[in-house]
């Protein structure tokens, strides 16, 4: 089934043409506004795929609340209420807008996704995303074992279709920030292995931009190398997310951060970039703001490619052999191997790994997460471990093992916001000022 879905095919054609695919995180309550948003993204001055992001009522299976909001105040919904609109209406929308040259992904954020995955497939979506870990631990208190079971059934449902949906891991985006890159890479690979085990063959692996360009380049190289090693014969690509934590408050800081993420995508060989907009720090962005962000990212990516920073797409090794300056690849591989060491189904291994603290997401309060590992930003501006908990990772020499105070954690969370708001426009890529 390699390459059978049109989302995979579109991204592959764009890569072969030397173009970065850019994508918004867009969702609106009203059917007409969602249609207008998709058409605007399709017609943007960029190589785009469409996004339908679901609302929080639908994600939480609050069907009655979604229906009431759709009837009474649809403009207030923070996404698209797929089930409230109904499969026939959504199918008609996608048949009108989506095509081989403009596939559409539906994004949801649901720990228990079976109903939604069935509806997406029946409506004709090209792709979706998430994962049994990344859509469980940050999003509520649903037991990890229950989430794994439902994601297993959902993936098998999608895999049984004549053309399965493309599936994107969200493991590389855990909590948005302050998760060291080796764990993000490992979780993305583990969720991809879970998807393949349940029959899916068009897979993308996510990674969220963090705080240090050199470290992020190393992480993208490690992610591609591990994906190539662990997913032979499976169509896969890398998707980068513009920084998902506290966004700059100023317009110039936001645009600088967005442009840096596009440059990172090009230099790191990512095939797709999910963007954010300068409105992110304040409110849900409009259609026009989404389109402007796509054009800004595409322009930055094109300039970076023209300057010769893009890996040679004709050389299969060009994307991945960036030196492992800090051993990030080796640490991510160790985490993957430790999680899978007991053998058996990937989902069961994930449940056991979190129960034993072999995998442990810093600052994540879910009951099934040990929450003993801690991360910090070191003197070079890179993310590292300050406390390992039960994980097979090594804290940075001299890292403070004491629990961070609320003030210190707030300082860490605001790191990118402060430096990009203060950054001089036109400063070289990777420099804060």
XYZ file of C-alpha atoms in Angstrom:
433
model
C 0.000 0.000 0.000
C 3.126 2.214 -0.176
C 2.187 5.657 -1.410
C -1.423 4.709 -2.168
C -3.056 7.591 -0.296
C -3.118 10.940 -2.049
C -1.779 12.864 0.954
C 1.438 10.827 0.799
C 1.564 11.218 -2.973
C 1.127 14.979 -2.883
C 3.870 15.507 -0.291
C 6.201 13.234 -2.251
C 5.647 15.171 -5.482
C 6.285 18.465 -3.698
C 9.505 17.107 -2.200
C 10.697 15.891 -5.589
C 10.028 19.376 -6.971
C 12.025 20.982 -4.142
C 9.018 22.627 -2.482
C 8.141 22.620 1.205
C 4.470 21.832 1.900
C 2.980 24.301 4.380
C -0.195 23.733 6.351
C -2.336 25.741 8.802
C -3.945 24.570 12.052
C -7.328 25.947 11.019
C -10.879 25.111 12.051
C -14.155 27.071 12.080
C -17.608 26.226 13.358
C -19.744 27.182 10.371
C -19.737 24.995 7.270
C -19.548 27.990 4.928
C -16.639 29.556 6.762
C -14.787 26.244 6.839
C -15.298 25.940 3.086
C -14.037 29.489 2.572
C -10.985 28.784 4.725
C -10.082 25.632 2.811
C -10.492 27.393 -0.537
C -8.296 30.276 0.636
C -5.578 27.870 1.765
C -5.828 25.970 -1.534
C -5.400 29.217 -3.475
C -2.611 30.652 -1.293
C 0.748 31.629 -2.749
C 2.357 28.474 -1.388
C 2.354 24.687 -1.758
C -0.383 23.764 0.688
C -2.510 20.991 2.098
C -5.794 21.700 3.846
C -6.647 21.383 7.511
C -9.942 20.905 9.321
C -9.310 21.175 13.072
C -12.143 19.943 15.273
C -13.665 21.889 18.165
C -13.166 21.051 21.833
C -16.738 19.803 22.385
C -16.325 17.248 19.603
C -12.884 16.238 20.861
C -14.385 15.564 24.298
C -17.428 13.717 22.888
C -19.822 16.373 24.195
C -22.192 15.944 21.262
C -25.095 17.846 22.795
C -22.954 20.879 23.579
C -21.525 20.868 20.046
C -25.019 20.758 18.525
C -26.257 23.581 20.742
C -23.263 25.740 19.923
C -23.696 25.073 16.214
C -27.334 26.190 16.414
C -26.920 29.141 18.754
C -23.394 30.565 18.421
C -21.397 28.778 15.700
C -18.895 31.635 15.374
C -17.809 31.017 18.994
C -16.730 27.412 18.361
C -12.957 26.933 18.486
C -12.982 24.416 15.647
C -15.170 22.408 13.283
C -17.920 20.225 14.874
C -17.673 17.302 12.463
C -20.257 15.061 14.117
C -22.720 17.899 14.643
C -22.596 18.755 10.940
C -22.934 15.067 10.041
C -20.970 12.852 7.677
C -23.018 13.663 4.520
C -22.405 17.421 4.875
C -18.692 16.927 5.557
C -18.382 14.488 2.658
C -19.970 17.057 0.335
C -17.548 19.718 1.593
C -14.492 17.555 0.984
C -15.697 16.399 -2.427
C -16.066 20.042 -3.411
C -12.707 21.276 -2.105
C -10.220 18.403 -1.772
C -8.367 16.789 -4.674
C -5.142 15.026 -5.632
C -3.538 18.486 -5.698
C -5.089 19.626 -2.424
C -5.531 16.784 0.091
C -7.138 17.607 3.433
C -6.180 16.444 6.923
C -8.667 16.385 9.808
C -7.061 17.115 13.184
C -8.803 16.262 16.427
C -6.923 15.912 19.766
C -8.991 12.995 21.059
C -7.728 10.260 23.428
C -10.664 8.012 22.420
C -10.878 8.518 18.657
C -12.799 5.527 17.266
C -16.070 7.362 16.504
C -14.223 10.270 14.957
C -11.891 8.111 12.873
C -14.895 6.227 11.502
C -16.652 9.503 10.629
C -13.506 10.935 8.998
C -13.082 7.847 6.852
C -16.746 7.838 5.802
C -16.542 11.549 4.959
C -13.522 10.999 2.690
C -10.739 12.716 4.617
C -7.255 12.138 3.239
C -5.355 12.170 6.527
C -5.546 12.557 10.262
C -3.082 12.622 13.159
C -2.485 11.921 16.830
C -1.409 8.802 18.656
C -2.058 6.641 21.698
C 0.503 8.513 23.833
C 0.470 12.027 22.410
C -3.335 12.287 22.417
C -3.659 10.746 25.866
C -1.115 12.109 28.318
C -1.503 15.858 27.626
C -5.263 15.853 27.058
C -6.955 14.475 30.168
C -7.019 11.535 32.543
C -8.153 8.664 30.309
C -6.020 5.620 31.247
C -3.218 5.005 28.777
C -4.194 1.335 28.374
C -7.721 2.338 27.354
C -6.394 4.872 24.853
C -4.028 2.276 23.361
C -6.909 -0.176 22.921
C -9.123 2.381 21.189
C -6.341 3.675 18.958
C -5.581 0.061 17.990
C -9.177 -0.483 16.900
C -9.264 2.869 15.112
C -6.079 2.260 13.142
C -7.297 -1.196 12.109
C -10.576 0.363 10.945
C -8.646 2.836 8.771
C -6.248 0.182 7.487
C -9.171 -1.983 6.316
C -10.370 0.672 3.875
C -9.502 0.365 0.167
C -7.250 3.433 0.550
C -6.309 3.962 4.217
C -6.022 7.480 5.579
C -2.545 8.906 5.969
C -1.644 9.004 9.684
C 0.670 11.541 11.330
C 2.232 10.978 14.727
C 1.863 13.742 17.294
C 4.516 12.252 19.593
C 7.119 14.771 18.490
C 4.986 17.614 19.858
C 4.413 16.489 23.463
C 3.305 19.442 25.619
C 4.570 21.837 22.941
C 7.765 22.808 24.769
C 10.254 21.845 27.498
C 10.435 18.211 26.402
C 14.021 17.304 25.410
C 14.309 16.433 21.715
C 15.525 12.861 22.226
C 12.213 11.978 23.905
C 10.198 13.767 21.212
C 12.030 11.803 18.534
C 11.580 8.514 20.393
C 7.852 9.041 20.968
C 7.305 9.974 17.332
C 9.072 6.810 16.167
C 7.222 4.620 18.675
C 3.832 5.952 17.568
C 4.811 5.390 13.932
C 5.702 1.780 14.767
C 2.324 1.452 16.505
C 0.537 2.715 13.381
C 2.438 0.350 11.107
C 1.773 -2.588 13.413
C -1.946 -1.920 12.996
C -1.785 -1.881 9.225
C -1.228 1.751 8.221
C 1.350 2.342 5.487
C 1.297 6.095 4.825
C 2.816 7.710 7.905
C 4.408 11.039 8.793
C 6.535 11.617 11.872
C 6.278 14.908 13.737
C 8.771 17.085 15.531
C 8.050 20.479 17.124
C 10.608 23.280 16.868
C 12.124 23.913 20.295
C 14.624 26.550 21.449
C 17.994 25.854 19.770
C 18.374 25.672 15.945
C 21.438 23.431 16.010
C 19.797 20.999 18.410
C 16.621 20.993 16.312
C 18.626 20.173 13.171
C 20.227 17.294 15.021
C 16.799 16.118 16.175
C 15.380 16.157 12.650
C 18.382 14.161 11.434
C 17.906 11.643 14.252
C 14.181 11.358 13.530
C 14.735 10.688 9.838
C 17.515 8.207 10.511
C 15.451 6.248 13.041
C 12.389 6.361 10.787
C 14.387 5.014 7.859
C 15.842 2.272 10.039
C 12.603 1.215 11.747
C 10.042 1.735 8.945
C 11.539 0.030 5.875
C 9.019 -0.390 3.080
C 6.632 2.119 4.659
C 5.964 5.443 2.933
C 6.920 8.109 5.466
C 7.950 11.725 5.683
C 8.901 14.266 8.358
C 6.616 17.097 9.447
C 7.942 20.008 11.477
C 5.763 22.220 13.680
C 6.459 25.884 14.211
C 7.165 26.375 17.924
C 4.066 25.367 19.890
C 4.793 26.957 23.263
C 4.311 30.540 24.443
C 4.388 32.535 21.221
C 5.925 36.009 20.887
C 3.505 38.839 21.636
C 4.861 41.202 18.972
C 4.152 40.875 15.280
C 7.827 41.096 14.329
C 8.809 38.459 16.914
C 6.101 36.088 15.689
C 7.101 36.508 12.053
C 10.775 35.952 12.887
C 9.933 32.745 14.750
C 7.739 31.518 11.892
C 10.454 32.278 9.328
C 13.032 30.471 11.462
C 10.811 27.386 11.535
C 10.584 27.436 7.733
C 14.371 27.715 7.467
C 14.734 24.864 9.943
C 12.367 22.728 7.872
C 14.418 23.331 4.729
C 17.810 22.760 6.359
C 16.563 19.696 8.214
C 14.953 18.140 5.161
C 11.408 18.124 6.526
C 8.834 17.741 3.785
C 5.978 19.549 5.530
C 5.613 22.456 7.984
C 2.578 23.113 10.201
C 2.610 26.859 10.841
C 1.356 29.256 13.483
C 0.352 32.890 13.015
C 1.197 36.172 14.760
C -2.317 36.045 16.252
C -1.509 32.891 18.252
C -0.529 34.750 21.430
C -3.879 36.552 21.548
C -6.746 34.676 19.849
C -7.825 32.216 17.159
C -6.508 33.512 13.809
C -8.736 34.552 10.917
C -8.688 33.012 7.451
C -6.607 35.923 6.147
C -4.100 35.584 8.992
C -3.722 31.869 8.291
C -3.105 32.518 4.603
C -0.589 35.280 5.363
C 1.340 32.933 7.669
C 1.445 30.258 4.964
C 2.771 32.741 2.413
C 5.364 34.088 4.870
C 6.626 30.586 5.686
C 6.700 29.577 2.025
C 8.663 32.698 1.097
C 11.250 32.041 3.819
C 11.553 28.409 2.722
C 11.996 29.369 -0.934
C 14.732 31.843 -0.039
C 16.528 29.227 2.032
C 16.328 26.701 -0.797
C 17.560 29.265 -3.335
C 20.507 30.032 -1.046
C 21.578 26.389 -1.267
C 20.642 25.218 2.218
C 18.233 22.458 1.160
C 19.568 18.880 1.215
C 19.892 17.257 -2.203
C 16.636 15.315 -2.606
C 18.306 13.021 -5.160
C 20.755 11.825 -2.487
C 18.911 9.530 -0.024
C 21.539 10.118 2.656
C 21.624 13.905 2.384
C 18.797 14.470 4.838
C 20.037 12.388 7.695
C 23.782 12.373 8.078
C 24.154 15.490 10.152
C 26.793 14.763 12.822
C 25.293 13.686 16.144
C 27.132 16.410 17.985
C 25.415 15.757 21.303
C 24.490 12.086 20.910
C 20.820 12.893 20.403
C 20.280 10.061 17.907
C 21.896 7.562 20.258
C 19.761 8.715 23.197
C 16.543 8.541 21.153
C 17.460 5.069 19.890
C 18.134 3.939 23.460
C 14.691 5.161 24.540
C 12.994 3.345 21.656
C 14.887 0.122 22.364
C 14.212 0.319 26.109
C 10.496 0.797 25.521
C 10.310 -2.149 23.121
C 12.675 -4.417 25.081
C 9.926 -6.580 26.701
C 8.680 -7.604 23.248
C 5.135 -8.064 22.055
C 2.709 -5.468 20.739
C 3.972 -1.892 20.555
C 0.921 -0.610 22.435
C 1.506 -2.971 25.361
C 5.178 -1.960 25.399
C 4.185 1.696 25.626
C 1.884 1.059 28.575
C 4.609 -0.888 30.396
C 7.298 1.684 29.598
C 5.289 4.499 31.164
C 4.308 2.348 34.140
C 8.007 1.660 34.815
C 9.125 5.247 34.146
C 11.267 4.140 31.193
C 9.343 6.800 29.274
C 8.492 9.897 31.308
C 7.317 13.255 29.968
C 8.599 16.166 32.098
C 5.901 18.319 33.710
C 3.081 16.078 32.404
C 0.502 15.498 35.154
C -1.353 12.504 33.687
C -1.745 9.717 36.302
C 0.035 7.200 34.042
C 3.101 9.410 33.634
C 5.769 9.075 36.356
C 6.542 12.821 36.156
C 9.928 12.316 37.816
C 12.077 13.454 34.868
C 12.822 17.140 34.502
C 14.171 19.342 31.720
C 15.896 22.693 31.585
C 17.470 25.117 29.123
C 21.231 25.152 29.511
C 23.757 27.966 29.140
C 23.987 27.370 25.363
C 20.214 27.761 24.968
C 19.612 24.043 24.315
C 17.096 21.761 26.018
C 18.521 19.087 28.272
C 17.717 16.793 31.157
C 18.121 18.110 34.669
C 16.709 14.946 36.226
C 16.408 11.522 34.578
C 13.890 9.782 36.833
C 13.847 6.150 35.681
C 14.722 6.939 32.072
C 17.907 5.694 30.370
C 19.128 9.253 29.744
C 21.979 11.266 31.197
C 21.395 14.682 32.765
C 23.743 17.410 31.632
C 26.878 17.731 33.776
C 26.199 20.122 36.609
C 22.462 20.232 35.886
C 20.409 21.286 38.872
C 18.432 18.275 40.092
C 16.328 20.301 42.510
C 12.672 20.836 41.719
C 12.141 24.026 39.705
C 10.123 26.706 41.429
C 7.029 28.159 39.780
C 8.994 31.280 38.942
C 11.814 29.264 37.362
C 9.360 27.192 35.313
C 7.633 30.347 34.116
C 11.033 31.728 33.107
C 11.746 28.591 31.056
C 8.324 28.652 29.401
C 8.848 32.255 28.282
C 12.332 31.695 26.819
C 11.384 31.826 23.124
C 8.779 34.545 23.639
C 11.338 36.869 25.225
C 14.158 36.274 22.795
C 12.091 36.626 19.626
C 10.255 39.710 20.868
C 13.695 41.222 21.557
C 15.373 39.943 18.394
C 16.608 42.389 15.801
C 14.781 41.947 12.467
C 17.210 40.735 9.850
C 19.485 38.949 12.334
C 21.020 35.759 10.884
C 19.102 32.505 11.285
C 19.707 30.955 14.670
C 20.750 34.156 16.430
C 18.493 35.690 19.059
C 19.781 39.221 18.592
